Coordinates of C-alpha atoms (C1' of nucleotides) in Angstrom, one line a residue:
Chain A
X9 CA -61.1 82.1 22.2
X10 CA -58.6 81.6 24.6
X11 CA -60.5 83.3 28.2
X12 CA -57.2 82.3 30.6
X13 CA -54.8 85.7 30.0
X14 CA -52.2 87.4 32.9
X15 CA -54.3 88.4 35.4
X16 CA -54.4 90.9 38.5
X17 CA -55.3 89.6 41.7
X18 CA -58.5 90.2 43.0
X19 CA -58.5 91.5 46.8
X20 CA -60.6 91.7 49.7
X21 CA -61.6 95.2 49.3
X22 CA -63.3 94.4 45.7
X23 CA -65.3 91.6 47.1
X24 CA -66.5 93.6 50.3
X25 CA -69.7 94.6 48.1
X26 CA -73.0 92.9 48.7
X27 CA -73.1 89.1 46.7
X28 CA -75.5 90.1 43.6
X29 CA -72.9 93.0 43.1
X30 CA -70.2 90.6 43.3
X31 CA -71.2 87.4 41.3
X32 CA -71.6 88.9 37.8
X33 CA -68.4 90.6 38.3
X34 CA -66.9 87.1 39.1
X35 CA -68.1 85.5 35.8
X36 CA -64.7 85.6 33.6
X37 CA -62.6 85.8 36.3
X38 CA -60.0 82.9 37.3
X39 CA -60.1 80.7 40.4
X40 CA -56.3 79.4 40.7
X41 CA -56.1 76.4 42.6
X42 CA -52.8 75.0 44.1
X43 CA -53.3 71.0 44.5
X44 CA -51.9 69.3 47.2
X45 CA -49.1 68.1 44.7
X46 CA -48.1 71.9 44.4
X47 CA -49.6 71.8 40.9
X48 CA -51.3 74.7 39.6
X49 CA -54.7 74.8 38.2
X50 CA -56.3 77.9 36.2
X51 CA -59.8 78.0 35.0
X52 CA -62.5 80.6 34.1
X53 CA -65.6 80.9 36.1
X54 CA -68.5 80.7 33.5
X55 CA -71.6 80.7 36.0
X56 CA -72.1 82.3 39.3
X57 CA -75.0 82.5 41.6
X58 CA -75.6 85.1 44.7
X59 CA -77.0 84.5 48.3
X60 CA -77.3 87.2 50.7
X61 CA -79.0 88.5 53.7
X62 CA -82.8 88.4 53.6
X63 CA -82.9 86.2 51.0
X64 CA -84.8 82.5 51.5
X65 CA -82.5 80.3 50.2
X66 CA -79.6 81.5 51.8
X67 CA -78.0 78.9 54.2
X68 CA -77.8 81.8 56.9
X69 CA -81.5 82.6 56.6
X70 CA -82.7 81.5 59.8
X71 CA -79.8 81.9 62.4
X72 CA -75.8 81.8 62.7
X73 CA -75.0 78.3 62.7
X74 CA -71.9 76.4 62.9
X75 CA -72.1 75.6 59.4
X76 CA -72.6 78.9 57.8
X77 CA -70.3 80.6 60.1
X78 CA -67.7 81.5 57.8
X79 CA -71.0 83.7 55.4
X80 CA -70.5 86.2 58.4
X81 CA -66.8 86.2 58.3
X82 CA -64.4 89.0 56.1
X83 CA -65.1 88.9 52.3
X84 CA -61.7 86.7 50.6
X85 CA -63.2 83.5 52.5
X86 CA -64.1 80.4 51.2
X87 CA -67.3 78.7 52.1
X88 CA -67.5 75.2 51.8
X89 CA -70.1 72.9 52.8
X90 CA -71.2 69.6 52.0
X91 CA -74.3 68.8 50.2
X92 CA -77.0 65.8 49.2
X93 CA -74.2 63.7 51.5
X94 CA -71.7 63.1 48.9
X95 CA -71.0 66.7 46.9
X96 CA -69.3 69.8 48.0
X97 CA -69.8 73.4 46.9
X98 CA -67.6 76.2 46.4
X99 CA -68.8 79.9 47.2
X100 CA -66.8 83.2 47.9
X101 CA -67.6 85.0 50.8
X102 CA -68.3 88.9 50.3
X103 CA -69.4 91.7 51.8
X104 CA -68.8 93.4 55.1
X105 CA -67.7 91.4 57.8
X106 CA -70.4 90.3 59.7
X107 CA -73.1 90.4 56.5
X108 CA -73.8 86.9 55.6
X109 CA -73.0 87.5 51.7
X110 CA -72.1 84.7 49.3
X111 CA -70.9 83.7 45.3
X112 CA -71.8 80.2 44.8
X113 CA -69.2 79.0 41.9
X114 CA -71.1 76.9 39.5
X115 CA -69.3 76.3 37.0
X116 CA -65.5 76.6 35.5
X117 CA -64.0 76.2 32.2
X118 CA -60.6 74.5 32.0
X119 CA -58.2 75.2 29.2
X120 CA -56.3 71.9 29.7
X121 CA -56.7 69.1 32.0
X122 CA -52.9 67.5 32.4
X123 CA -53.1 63.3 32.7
X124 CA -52.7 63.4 36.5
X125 CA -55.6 65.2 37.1
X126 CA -57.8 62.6 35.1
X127 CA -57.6 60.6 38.5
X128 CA -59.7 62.8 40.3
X129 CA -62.5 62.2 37.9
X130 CA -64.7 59.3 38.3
X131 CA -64.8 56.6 35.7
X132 CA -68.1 56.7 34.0
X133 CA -70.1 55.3 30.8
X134 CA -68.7 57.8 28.4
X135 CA -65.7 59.8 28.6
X136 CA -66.3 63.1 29.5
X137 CA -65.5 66.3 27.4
X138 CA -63.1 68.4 28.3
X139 CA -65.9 72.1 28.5
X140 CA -68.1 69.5 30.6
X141 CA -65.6 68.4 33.1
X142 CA -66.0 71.2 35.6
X143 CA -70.0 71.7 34.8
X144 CA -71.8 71.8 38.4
X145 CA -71.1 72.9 41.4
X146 CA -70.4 69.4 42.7
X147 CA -68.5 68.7 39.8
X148 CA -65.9 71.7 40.3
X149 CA -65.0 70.5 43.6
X150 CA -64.3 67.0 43.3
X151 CA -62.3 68.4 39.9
X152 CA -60.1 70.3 42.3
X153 CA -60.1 68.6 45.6
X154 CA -62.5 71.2 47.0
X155 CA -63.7 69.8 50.6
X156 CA -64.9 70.9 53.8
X157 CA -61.0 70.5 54.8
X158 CA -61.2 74.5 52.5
X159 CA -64.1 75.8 54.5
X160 CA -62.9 79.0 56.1
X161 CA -59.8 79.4 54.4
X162 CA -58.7 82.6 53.2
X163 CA -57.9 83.2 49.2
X164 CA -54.8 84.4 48.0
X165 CA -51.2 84.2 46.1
X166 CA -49.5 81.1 47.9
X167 CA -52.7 79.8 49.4
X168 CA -54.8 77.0 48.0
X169 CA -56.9 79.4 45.9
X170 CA -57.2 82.8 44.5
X171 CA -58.7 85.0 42.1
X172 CA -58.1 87.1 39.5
X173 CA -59.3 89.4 37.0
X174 CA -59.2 89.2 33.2
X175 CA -58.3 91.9 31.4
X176 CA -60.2 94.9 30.8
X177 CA -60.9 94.2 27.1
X178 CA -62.2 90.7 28.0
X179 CA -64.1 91.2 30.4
X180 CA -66.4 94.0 28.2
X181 CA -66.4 91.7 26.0
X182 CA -68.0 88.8 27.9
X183 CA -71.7 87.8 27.1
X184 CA -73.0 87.7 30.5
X185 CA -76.3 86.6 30.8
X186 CA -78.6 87.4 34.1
X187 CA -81.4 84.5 34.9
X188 CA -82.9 83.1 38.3
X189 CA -81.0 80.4 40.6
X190 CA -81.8 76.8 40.0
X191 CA -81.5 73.8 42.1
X192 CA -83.6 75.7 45.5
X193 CA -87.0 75.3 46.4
X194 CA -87.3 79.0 47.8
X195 CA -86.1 82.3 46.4
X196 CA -86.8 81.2 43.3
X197 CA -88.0 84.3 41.8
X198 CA -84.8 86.1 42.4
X199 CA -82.5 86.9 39.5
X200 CA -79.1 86.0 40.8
X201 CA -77.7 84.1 38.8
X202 CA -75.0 84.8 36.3
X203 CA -73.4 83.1 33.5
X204 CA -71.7 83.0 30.2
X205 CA -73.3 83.4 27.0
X206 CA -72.8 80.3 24.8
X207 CA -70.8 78.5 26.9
X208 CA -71.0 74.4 27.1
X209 CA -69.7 74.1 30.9
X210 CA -72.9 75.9 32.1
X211 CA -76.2 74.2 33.3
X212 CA -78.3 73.1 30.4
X213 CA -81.9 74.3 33.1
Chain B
dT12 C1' -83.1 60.7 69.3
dT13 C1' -85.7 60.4 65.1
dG14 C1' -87.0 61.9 60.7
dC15 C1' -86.7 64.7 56.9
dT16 C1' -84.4 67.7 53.6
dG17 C1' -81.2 69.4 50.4
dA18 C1' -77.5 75.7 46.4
dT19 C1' -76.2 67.5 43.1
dT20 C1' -75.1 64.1 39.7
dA21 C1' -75.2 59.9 36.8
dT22 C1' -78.0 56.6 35.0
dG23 C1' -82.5 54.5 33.2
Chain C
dA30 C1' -87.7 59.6 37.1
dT31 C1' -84.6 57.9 40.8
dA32 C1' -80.7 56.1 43.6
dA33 C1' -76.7 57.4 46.1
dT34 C1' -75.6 59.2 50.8
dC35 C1' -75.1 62.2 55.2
dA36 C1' -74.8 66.6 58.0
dG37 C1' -77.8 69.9 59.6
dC38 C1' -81.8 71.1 61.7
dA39 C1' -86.5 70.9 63.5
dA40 C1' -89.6 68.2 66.0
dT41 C1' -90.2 64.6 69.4

DNA sequence: TTGCTGATTATG
DNA sequence: ATAATCAGCAAT
């Protein structure tokens, strides 16, 4: 099944809806990324979890911080932040501006992985396969030079990322399945996260 | 200033 | 099951 078709671009306005609206609408969707060789890389987002307002394990639980400022920013942002010391995660800001309201990509599924993009992908026992390459949300980003250097930056055409939509026929014809996050200690029992029926590049848990 | 924690990953 | 590795945050 090939899921990477001609897309239309997603805009602000669609992503200005709380995060659980938003992140199993995202799930089939394409995140284009322009590497910093002017490259262009299109994948399909196969897993997607939520964090809003009121919810524990969001980052802006507690207070605004200098960290999580860009969750209270205009939907169409892209929150970055560095994690365990040495990966970074990818989310979408949405909702209202001011409503701290985020996707949390997990995982993507490249169609093809050109040769110079094998040197952003660490040598290790076994070669990877292709469907497992972008499989985690710290694997994504070091896949497509996501770092906090993209924190706060604004998606779109011409930019260093964008969305897009699939077509209507795919997307009603996705298998999304709805489960809770993993990888938090609280929140647990909420059912935001979203991903792809049968699909290898999601998280075995 | 110290100490602990974490929306992870690769290896044993 | 655990090491790697560090910014953020709460407590001191």
């Amino acid at each position: 099944m090939n899921l990477i078709q001609t897309n239309e671009i997603i805009n602000n306005t669609w992503l200005e809806r709380p995060s659980p609206e938003v992140a199993p609408d995202l799930v089939g969707c394409t995140l284009v990324r322009r590497m910093s060789n002017d490259q262009i890389i299109r994948s399909t987002i196969v897993e997607t979890e939520a964090y809003a307002p009121g919810d524990p394990a969001c980052h802006a639980y507690r207070s605004r911080t200098p960290r999580n400022a860009v969750m209270f920013g205009p939907p169409g942002m892209s929150y970055v932040y560095l994690i365990y010391g040495m990966y970074h995660c990818l989310n979408i800001v949405t909702d209202a501006d001011g409503v701290p309201s985020v996707v949390l990509i997990r995982a993507l599924q490249l169609e093809s992985v050109p040769d110079w993009l094998w040197e952003y992908i660490p040598k290790q026992k076994s070669k990877p396969k292709i469907s497992r390459l972008a499989a985690g949300p710290g694997k994504l980003c070091r896949l497509l030079d996501i770092d906090l250097s993209l924190n706060g930056s604004p998606l779109g055409v011409g930019r260093p990322m964008w969305l897009e939509h699939p077509t209507r026929q795919l997307q009603e014809d996705l298998q999304i399945v709805q489960k809770t996050r993993i990888g938090i200690r609280k929140g647990t029992e909420l059912p935001w996260r979203w991903y792809l029926a049968n699909c290898d590049a999601v998280s075995k848990t």
